[in-house]
C-alpha cells in the first residue's frame, strides 16, 4: 500500500508533471483563461492518460520495442478521438472553446511520457494509479493558474462573479503572456520550498 | 496581398508559440544553445511546410464528407464522412513523414543530416506540427493558404526559439534568485517576449496596407522589441 501511496502522491507535489518534469506545458497554458475550460481539459486529459496507461500496460509484453512509439501513438489517438466525440456530443460550447487543444492531447508529452516511462514497465493497477497521480498533478496546476487568471482577469470564478461588478478587469491576465509569467512564478515558488533536488541549468 | 497578410499574421501577430503555446516542450529543452535551437528551428520549418499540405490533401480527398465519392465516382460513398478520423490520420502522416524525411536527408544530403538529423525524431511529438494541421482543418484553408500558413508558422516558431536561446545565452552569468534559475527564468523571458509580440496585434492586417512600406516597418519593430527584451534581461 505504501508504494501505491507514493505513486499517487509524488506527482501531485514534488514530482509534478508540469513544474518539475516539464511535460505537457503547451495545453496547460492555452486553456487556462477560464476555470471551466481548464476543468474540462483536466478531466479529458486524466481520462486519456488512465486509458492509455491501462491499455499499454496490458499490452506491454506484446509490443515489439522497435515499433512501440507508433503503437503508443495510435492507442492515444484513438482515445483522444473518443473523448473529442463525447465532448462534442455533450458539451458543444466548451468543445468549441477548447478548439484544437483537445486534439493536441495526442502530442501532450505527459501521456506519451508516462506510457513510455511507466506503463511499459509496470502492471495495470500501478499504471492506473500513476495516471491518476499525474493527471491530478496536472489538474492542480491548471486549476490554480486558471483561478488566478479568471479572478484577476475578469473578476469571476467558474462563471460566478466573486469580485464586485465595479472591478474593471485586468486585460493582461486574459492574454497569453500572463500564463508564462504565472507558471514561471509557480516554478520559483515550488523550487524554493520543495525538498527534491532539481537539475541546474 | 492576402498571402502576405496570412504570413505576417502567422509569424508575428499569432505566433504559434507565443500566442498559442504550441511546441513548448522542445522549445524549453532545446533552447540552451543557439546552435541546437537553430537546427531544431530549421527542422520544424521544413516538416511544417511539408506536413500541412499533406494533411490538407488527406482531409480534402479522404476525410471530408463526400470527398471519397468525388474522385472514385462511386455514388454509395457520397454520404461517407470520415472526418472523425482526422486526429489519427494527421498524427500518422506526421510520424511517417518525419521518418521519411529523415531517411531521404540521410541518403542524399549527409551534410544537412549531421545538423538536422538528431532533431527530426523530436519533431513527431512537437505539438506545433500537429497544431498547425489542426488549425488548418478548423479554419478550412485552401491549398495555397495551407502552404503559406505551414511555412510561416514554422518561421514564427524558429524566430521564437532562436530568440530565447540567444537571451538565455546572454543571461547565463546574471545573478538570478536560485529557484528561478533555468526553467523559471525561461518562462519569464518567454512571457516578456510574448508581451513584445503582443505589440504586433495592433497592426490591422485586414485594411489595405500602405504599399511596400509595411513589411519593412514590422521587421524593424521586431528587432527593436527583441533588443528591448535583451536589455531588460541583461
JSON list of N, CA and C in Angstrom, two decimals, chain B residues 5 200-209:
[
{"chain": "B", "resi": 5, "resn": "UNK", "atom": "N", "xyz": [-0.40, 38.91, -45.84]},
{"chain": "B", "resi": 5, "resn": "UNK", "atom": "CA", "xyz": [-1.10, 39.14, -44.57]},
{"chain": "B", "resi": 5, "resn": "UNK", "atom": "C", "xyz": [-1.13, 37.89, -43.72]},
{"chain": "B", "resi": 200, "resn": "UNK", "atom": "N", "xyz": [2.40, 43.56, -31.92]},
{"chain": "B", "resi": 200, "resn": "UNK", "atom": "CA", "xyz": [2.04, 43.40, -33.33]},
{"chain": "B", "resi": 200, "resn": "UNK", "atom": "C", "xyz": [0.54, 43.30, -33.54]},
{"chain": "B", "resi": 201, "resn": "UNK", "atom": "N", "xyz": [-0.18, 42.92, -32.47]},
{"chain": "B", "resi": 201, "resn": "UNK", "atom": "CA", "xyz": [-1.61, 42.73, -32.70]},
{"chain": "B", "resi": 201, "resn": "UNK", "atom": "C", "xyz": [-2.31, 44.06, -32.94]},
{"chain": "B", "resi": 202, "resn": "UNK", "atom": "N", "xyz": [-1.60, 45.17, -32.69]},
{"chain": "B", "resi": 202, "resn": "UNK", "atom": "CA", "xyz": [-2.18, 46.47, -33.01]},
{"chain": "B", "resi": 202, "resn": "UNK", "atom": "C", "xyz": [-2.23, 46.74, -34.49]},
{"chain": "B", "resi": 203, "resn": "UNK", "atom": "N", "xyz": [-1.48, 45.96, -35.27]},
{"chain": "B", "resi": 203, "resn": "UNK", "atom": "CA", "xyz": [-1.47, 46.19, -36.71]},
{"chain": "B", "resi": 203, "resn": "UNK", "atom": "C", "xyz": [-2.73, 45.61, -37.32]},
{"chain": "B", "resi": 204, "resn": "UNK", "atom": "N", "xyz": [-3.45, 46.43, -38.04]},
{"chain": "B", "resi": 204, "resn": "UNK", "atom": "CA", "xyz": [-4.69, 45.96, -38.64]},
{"chain": "B", "resi": 204, "resn": "UNK", "atom": "C", "xyz": [-4.40, 45.41, -40.02]},
{"chain": "B", "resi": 205, "resn": "UNK", "atom": "N", "xyz": [-4.36, 44.08, -40.12]},
{"chain": "B", "resi": 205, "resn": "UNK", "atom": "CA", "xyz": [-3.98, 43.47, -41.39]},
{"chain": "B", "resi": 205, "resn": "UNK", "atom": "C", "xyz": [-5.14, 43.41, -42.38]},
{"chain": "B", "resi": 206, "resn": "UNK", "atom": "N", "xyz": [-6.35, 43.61, -41.91]},
{"chain": "B", "resi": 206, "resn": "UNK", "atom": "CA", "xyz": [-7.47, 43.50, -42.82]},
{"chain": "B", "resi": 206, "resn": "UNK", "atom": "C", "xyz": [-7.57, 44.70, -43.76]},
{"chain": "B", "resi": 207, "resn": "UNK", "atom": "N", "xyz": [-7.09, 45.82, -43.27]},
{"chain": "B", "resi": 207, "resn": "UNK", "atom": "CA", "xyz": [-7.10, 47.01, -44.13]},
{"chain": "B", "resi": 207, "resn": "UNK", "atom": "C", "xyz": [-6.05, 46.86, -45.21]},
{"chain": "B", "resi": 208, "resn": "UNK", "atom": "N", "xyz": [-6.23, 47.61, -46.29]},
{"chain": "B", "resi": 208, "resn": "UNK", "atom": "CA", "xyz": [-5.22, 47.61, -47.34]},
{"chain": "B", "resi": 208, "resn": "UNK", "atom": "C", "xyz": [-4.02, 48.40, -46.82]},
{"chain": "B", "resi": 209, "resn": "UNK", "atom": "N", "xyz": [-2.85, 47.74, -46.61]},
{"chain": "B", "resi": 209, "resn": "UNK", "atom": "CA", "xyz": [-1.73, 48.47, -46.04]},
{"chain": "B", "resi": 209, "resn": "UNK", "atom": "C", "xyz": [-1.07, 49.41, -47.06]}
]
